[in-house]
Amino acid sequence: MRRVRRLLTLRPAEALALWRALAEVARVRLAIARRRTDAVRTATAAFGAAGVAPAAEQRVVAWSVTAAARLVPGATCLTQALAGQRLLARKGYASTVRISLPNGRDSDFRPHAWLLSDNVIVLGGSSMDYSQHRALVDYESSGRTDPVAEPATGAAL
């Protein structure tokens, strides 16, 4: 009941951002279940995003995707990062989905996905969390894949 009350108090712009994020998170979650992440990445690249997202837009994407992911069963960090990347790309903003592994030899194989915009963490955790990981691969919103990733320098939102 609390969620319904919260939804009713959202401003129109917030409600629209949440609905768009919910649709994107559900779409990406379904694509991952069907093992079609390549199709998601190709469709994202088609937006031709090149600009840098303002901090306010990064915060909206972070909030709306995180909130929407609570409503979509199985919405993992990868689901959220890809959905956030698509939302930014739709508005013309470039971003990077970075896949990483926890530091240390004794770590289980537990990859994690981050969404970065202009090297600032938008989704995936805090900069302290990020410092505990080593980057494996970057997926740019342009469709380019870079196996060698540089560390994020900006703080998390």
PDB file of C-alpha atoms in Angstrom:
ATOM      1  CA  MET A   1       0.000   0.000   0.000  1.00  0.00           C
ATOM      2  CA  ARG A   2       2.898   2.336   0.751  1.00  0.00           C
ATOM      3  CA  ARG A   3       4.165   1.959  -2.833  1.00  0.00           C
ATOM      4  CA  VAL A   4       0.785   2.949  -4.243  1.00  0.00           C
ATOM      5  CA  ARG A   5       0.666   6.018  -2.004  1.00  0.00           C
ATOM      6  CA  ARG A   6       4.192   6.957  -3.082  1.00  0.00           C
ATOM      7  CA  LEU A   7       3.239   6.600  -6.765  1.00  0.00           C
ATOM      8  CA  LEU A   8       0.312   8.950  -6.259  1.00  0.00           C
ATOM      9  CA  THR A   9       2.591  11.637  -4.815  1.00  0.00           C
ATOM     10  CA  LEU A  10       5.015  11.672  -7.750  1.00  0.00           C
ATOM     11  CA  ARG A  11       5.197  14.783  -9.886  1.00  0.00           C
ATOM     12  CA  PRO A  12       4.229  14.161 -13.547  1.00  0.00           C
ATOM     13  CA  ALA A  13       7.870  14.247 -14.716  1.00  0.00           C
ATOM     14  CA  GLU A  14       8.861  11.709 -12.044  1.00  0.00           C
ATOM     15  CA  ALA A  15       5.954   9.429 -12.905  1.00  0.00           C
ATOM     16  CA  LEU A  16       6.857   9.564 -16.598  1.00  0.00           C
ATOM     17  CA  ALA A  17      10.524   8.776 -15.844  1.00  0.00           C
ATOM     18  CA  LEU A  18       9.463   5.840 -13.678  1.00  0.00           C
ATOM     19  CA  TRP A  19       7.116   4.427 -16.343  1.00  0.00           C
ATOM     20  CA  ARG A  20       9.783   4.746 -19.022  1.00  0.00           C
ATOM     21  CA  ALA A  21      12.312   3.043 -16.756  1.00  0.00           C
ATOM     22  CA  LEU A  22       9.851   0.276 -15.891  1.00  0.00           C
ATOM     23  CA  ALA A  23       9.227  -0.419 -19.584  1.00  0.00           C
ATOM     24  CA  GLU A  24      12.966  -0.409 -20.320  1.00  0.00           C
ATOM     25  CA  VAL A  25      13.894  -2.622 -17.354  1.00  0.00           C
ATOM     26  CA  ALA A  26      11.160  -5.121 -18.308  1.00  0.00           C
ATOM     27  CA  ARG A  27      12.249  -5.069 -21.975  1.00  0.00           C
ATOM     28  CA  VAL A  28      15.917  -5.649 -21.101  1.00  0.00           C
ATOM     29  CA  ARG A  29      15.062  -8.317 -18.517  1.00  0.00           C
ATOM     30  CA  LEU A  30      13.081 -10.226 -21.141  1.00  0.00           C
ATOM     31  CA  ALA A  31      15.932  -9.899 -23.658  1.00  0.00           C
ATOM     32  CA  ILE A  32      18.416 -11.260 -21.117  1.00  0.00           C
ATOM     33  CA  ALA A  33      16.107 -14.175 -20.338  1.00  0.00           C
ATOM     34  CA  ARG A  34      16.011 -14.925 -24.064  1.00  0.00           C
ATOM     35  CA  ARG A  35      19.817 -14.499 -24.282  1.00  0.00           C
ATOM     36  CA  ARG A  36      19.425 -11.531 -26.649  1.00  0.00           C
ATOM     37  CA  THR A  37      21.693  -8.929 -25.043  1.00  0.00           C
ATOM     38  CA  ASP A  38      23.310  -8.463 -28.453  1.00  0.00           C
ATOM     39  CA  ALA A  39      19.978  -7.199 -29.783  1.00  0.00           C
ATOM     40  CA  VAL A  40      19.674  -4.766 -26.852  1.00  0.00           C
ATOM     41  CA  ARG A  41      23.164  -3.416 -27.504  1.00  0.00           C
ATOM     42  CA  THR A  42      22.534  -3.086 -31.263  1.00  0.00           C
ATOM     43  CA  ALA A  43      19.278  -1.215 -30.655  1.00  0.00           C
ATOM     44  CA  THR A  44      21.021   1.074 -28.149  1.00  0.00           C
ATOM     45  CA  ALA A  45      23.792   1.861 -30.652  1.00  0.00           C
ATOM     46  CA  ALA A  46      21.140   2.828 -33.218  1.00  0.00           C
ATOM     47  CA  PHE A  47      20.244   5.879 -31.103  1.00  0.00           C
ATOM     48  CA  GLY A  48      23.631   7.387 -32.020  1.00  0.00           C
ATOM     49  CA  ALA A  49      24.233   8.853 -28.577  1.00  0.00           C
ATOM     50  CA  ALA A  50      27.263  11.116 -28.313  1.00  0.00           C
ATOM     51  CA  GLY A  51      26.629  13.839 -25.746  1.00  0.00           C
ATOM     52  CA  VAL A  52      27.484  13.926 -22.049  1.00  0.00           C
ATOM     53  CA  ALA A  53      24.533  13.507 -19.700  1.00  0.00           C
ATOM     54  CA  PRO A  54      24.061  16.314 -17.186  1.00  0.00           C
ATOM     55  CA  ALA A  55      24.251  15.266 -13.537  1.00  0.00           C
ATOM     56  CA  ALA A  56      20.511  15.907 -13.119  1.00  0.00           C
ATOM     57  CA  GLU A  57      19.705  13.455 -15.920  1.00  0.00           C
ATOM     58  CA  GLN A  58      22.080  10.884 -14.448  1.00  0.00           C
ATOM     59  CA  ARG A  59      20.261  11.176 -11.093  1.00  0.00           C
ATOM     60  CA  VAL A  60      16.854  10.736 -12.749  1.00  0.00           C
ATOM     61  CA  VAL A  61      18.045   7.597 -14.547  1.00  0.00           C
ATOM     62  CA  ALA A  62      19.643   6.221 -11.362  1.00  0.00           C
ATOM     63  CA  TRP A  63      16.491   6.785  -9.309  1.00  0.00           C
ATOM     64  CA  SER A  64      13.979   5.606 -11.906  1.00  0.00           C
ATOM     65  CA  VAL A  65      15.868   2.454 -12.927  1.00  0.00           C
ATOM     66  CA  THR A  66      16.539   1.470  -9.308  1.00  0.00           C
ATOM     67  CA  ALA A  67      12.862   1.970  -8.427  1.00  0.00           C
ATOM     68  CA  ALA A  68      11.647   0.118 -11.526  1.00  0.00           C
ATOM     69  CA  ALA A  69      14.024  -2.793 -10.905  1.00  0.00           C
ATOM     70  CA  ARG A  70      12.281  -3.451  -7.578  1.00  0.00           C
ATOM     71  CA  LEU A  71       9.125  -4.196  -9.557  1.00  0.00           C
ATOM     72  CA  VAL A  72      10.682  -6.515 -12.174  1.00  0.00           C
ATOM     73  CA  PRO A  73      11.588 -10.003 -10.931  1.00  0.00           C
ATOM     74  CA  GLY A  74      15.183 -10.950 -11.679  1.00  0.00           C
ATOM     75  CA  ALA A  75      16.292  -7.425 -12.607  1.00  0.00           C
ATOM     76  CA  THR A  76      20.018  -7.839 -11.961  1.00  0.00           C
ATOM     77  CA  CYS A  77      22.787  -5.268 -12.087  1.00  0.00           C
ATOM     78  CA  LEU A  78      23.236  -6.081 -15.787  1.00  0.00           C
ATOM     79  CA  THR A  79      19.531  -5.538 -16.444  1.00  0.00           C
ATOM     80  CA  GLN A  80      19.671  -2.187 -14.681  1.00  0.00           C
ATOM     81  CA  ALA A  81      22.882  -1.041 -16.384  1.00  0.00           C
ATOM     82  CA  LEU A  82      21.627  -1.901 -19.883  1.00  0.00           C
ATOM     83  CA  ALA A  83      18.223  -0.312 -19.210  1.00  0.00           C
ATOM     84  CA  GLY A  84      19.879   2.839 -17.892  1.00  0.00           C
ATOM     85  CA  GLN A  85      22.172   2.956 -20.908  1.00  0.00           C
ATOM     86  CA  ARG A  86      19.169   2.763 -23.239  1.00  0.00           C
ATOM     87  CA  LEU A  87      17.366   5.543 -21.361  1.00  0.00           C
ATOM     88  CA  LEU A  88      20.405   7.811 -21.639  1.00  0.00           C
ATOM     89  CA  ALA A  89      20.958   6.891 -25.301  1.00  0.00           C
ATOM     90  CA  ARG A  90      17.334   7.734 -26.162  1.00  0.00           C
ATOM     91  CA  LYS A  91      18.093  11.282 -25.026  1.00  0.00           C
ATOM     92  CA  GLY A  92      21.348  11.414 -26.982  1.00  0.00           C
ATOM     93  CA  TYR A  93      23.729  10.795 -24.077  1.00  0.00           C
ATOM     94  CA  ALA A  94      26.646   8.389 -24.378  1.00  0.00           C
ATOM     95  CA  SER A  95      27.437   5.971 -21.556  1.00  0.00           C
ATOM     96  CA  THR A  96      29.356   2.799 -20.776  1.00  0.00           C
ATOM     97  CA  VAL A  97      28.276  -0.485 -19.229  1.00  0.00           C
ATOM     98  CA  ARG A  98      31.339  -1.818 -17.451  1.00  0.00           C
ATOM     99  CA  ILE A  99      31.575  -5.448 -16.372  1.00  0.00           C
ATOM    100  CA  SER A 100      33.899  -6.154 -13.449  1.00  0.00           C
ATOM    101  CA  LEU A 101      34.930  -8.830 -10.983  1.00  0.00           C
ATOM    102  CA  PRO A 102      35.658  -8.415  -7.274  1.00  0.00           C
ATOM    103  CA  ASN A 103      39.353  -8.002  -6.430  1.00  0.00           C
ATOM    104  CA  GLY A 104      41.255 -10.871  -4.862  1.00  0.00           C
ATOM    105  CA  ARG A 105      42.144 -14.352  -5.912  1.00  0.00           C
ATOM    106  CA  ASP A 106      39.767 -16.013  -3.466  1.00  0.00           C
ATOM    107  CA  SER A 107      36.727 -14.234  -4.851  1.00  0.00           C
ATOM    108  CA  ASP A 108      33.940 -16.254  -6.390  1.00  0.00           C
ATOM    109  CA  PHE A 109      33.224 -15.607 -10.050  1.00  0.00           C
ATOM    110  CA  ARG A 110      30.595 -12.937  -9.432  1.00  0.00           C
ATOM    111  CA  PRO A 111      30.649 -10.394 -12.251  1.00  0.00           C
ATOM    112  CA  HIS A 112      29.033  -7.043 -11.639  1.00  0.00           C
ATOM    113  CA  ALA A 113      27.703  -4.433 -14.082  1.00  0.00           C
ATOM    114  CA  TRP A 114      28.073  -0.673 -13.682  1.00  0.00           C
ATOM    115  CA  LEU A 115      26.626   2.163 -15.718  1.00  0.00           C
ATOM    116  CA  LEU A 116      29.060   5.035 -16.209  1.00  0.00           C
ATOM    117  CA  SER A 117      28.391   8.362 -17.837  1.00  0.00           C
ATOM    118  CA  ASP A 118      31.441  10.531 -18.501  1.00  0.00           C
ATOM    119  CA  ASN A 119      33.315   8.209 -16.118  1.00  0.00           C
ATOM    120  CA  VAL A 120      30.852   8.879 -13.262  1.00  0.00           C
ATOM    121  CA  ILE A 121      29.070   5.891 -11.705  1.00  0.00           C
ATOM    122  CA  VAL A 122      25.340   6.183 -12.401  1.00  0.00           C
ATOM    123  CA  LEU A 123      24.220   2.655 -11.451  1.00  0.00           C
ATOM    124  CA  GLY A 124      25.893  -0.299  -9.787  1.00  0.00           C
ATOM    125  CA  GLY A 125      27.036   0.988  -6.417  1.00  0.00           C
ATOM    126  CA  SER A 126      29.300   3.507  -4.781  1.00  0.00           C
ATOM    127  CA  SER A 127      32.820   4.517  -5.706  1.00  0.00           C
ATOM    128  CA  MET A 128      33.985   2.573  -2.640  1.00  0.00           C
ATOM    129  CA  ASP A 129      32.238  -0.546  -3.995  1.00  0.00           C
ATOM    130  CA  TYR A 130      33.811   0.107  -7.374  1.00  0.00           C
ATOM    131  CA  SER A 131      37.305   0.287  -5.869  1.00  0.00           C
ATOM    132  CA  GLN A 132      36.839  -3.317  -4.733  1.00  0.00           C
ATOM    133  CA  HIS A 133      36.472  -4.502  -8.362  1.00  0.00           C
ATOM    134  CA  ARG A 134      38.684  -4.946 -11.401  1.00  0.00           C
ATOM    135  CA  ALA A 135      37.268  -4.031 -14.788  1.00  0.00           C
ATOM    136  CA  LEU A 136      36.938  -6.685 -17.484  1.00  0.00           C
ATOM    137  CA  VAL A 137      35.138  -5.136 -20.427  1.00  0.00           C
ATOM    138  CA  ASP A 138      33.333  -1.953 -21.443  1.00  0.00           C
ATOM    139  CA  TYR A 139      30.239  -1.849 -23.628  1.00  0.00           C
ATOM    140  CA  GLU A 140      29.869   1.638 -25.072  1.00  0.00           C
ATOM    141  CA  SER A 141      26.455   2.986 -26.059  1.00  0.00           C
ATOM    142  CA  SER A 142      27.915   3.328 -29.556  1.00  0.00           C
ATOM    143  CA  GLY A 143      28.106  -0.470 -29.766  1.00  0.00           C
ATOM    144  CA  ARG A 144      31.887  -0.586 -29.385  1.00  0.00           C
ATOM    145  CA  THR A 145      33.372  -3.152 -26.979  1.00  0.00           C
ATOM    146  CA  ASP A 146      36.668  -2.474 -25.202  1.00  0.00           C
ATOM    147  CA  PRO A 147      38.328  -5.382 -23.389  1.00  0.00           C
ATOM    148  CA  VAL A 148      40.666  -3.060 -21.480  1.00  0.00           C
ATOM    149  CA  ALA A 149      38.814  -0.638 -19.271  1.00  0.00           C
ATOM    150  CA  GLU A 150      40.093   2.368 -17.385  1.00  0.00           C
ATOM    151  CA  PRO A 151      39.020   3.030 -13.786  1.00  0.00           C
ATOM    152  CA  ALA A 152      36.101   5.325 -13.080  1.00  0.00           C
ATOM    153  CA  THR A 153      37.373   8.576 -11.648  1.00  0.00           C
ATOM    154  CA  GLY A 154      34.153  10.263 -10.653  1.00  0.00           C
ATOM    155  CA  ALA A 155      32.145   9.661  -7.530  1.00  0.00           C
ATOM    156  CA  ALA A 156      28.937   7.704  -7.583  1.00  0.00           C
ATOM    157  CA  LEU A 157      25.678   9.631  -7.712  1.00  0.00           C
TER     158      LEU A 157
END
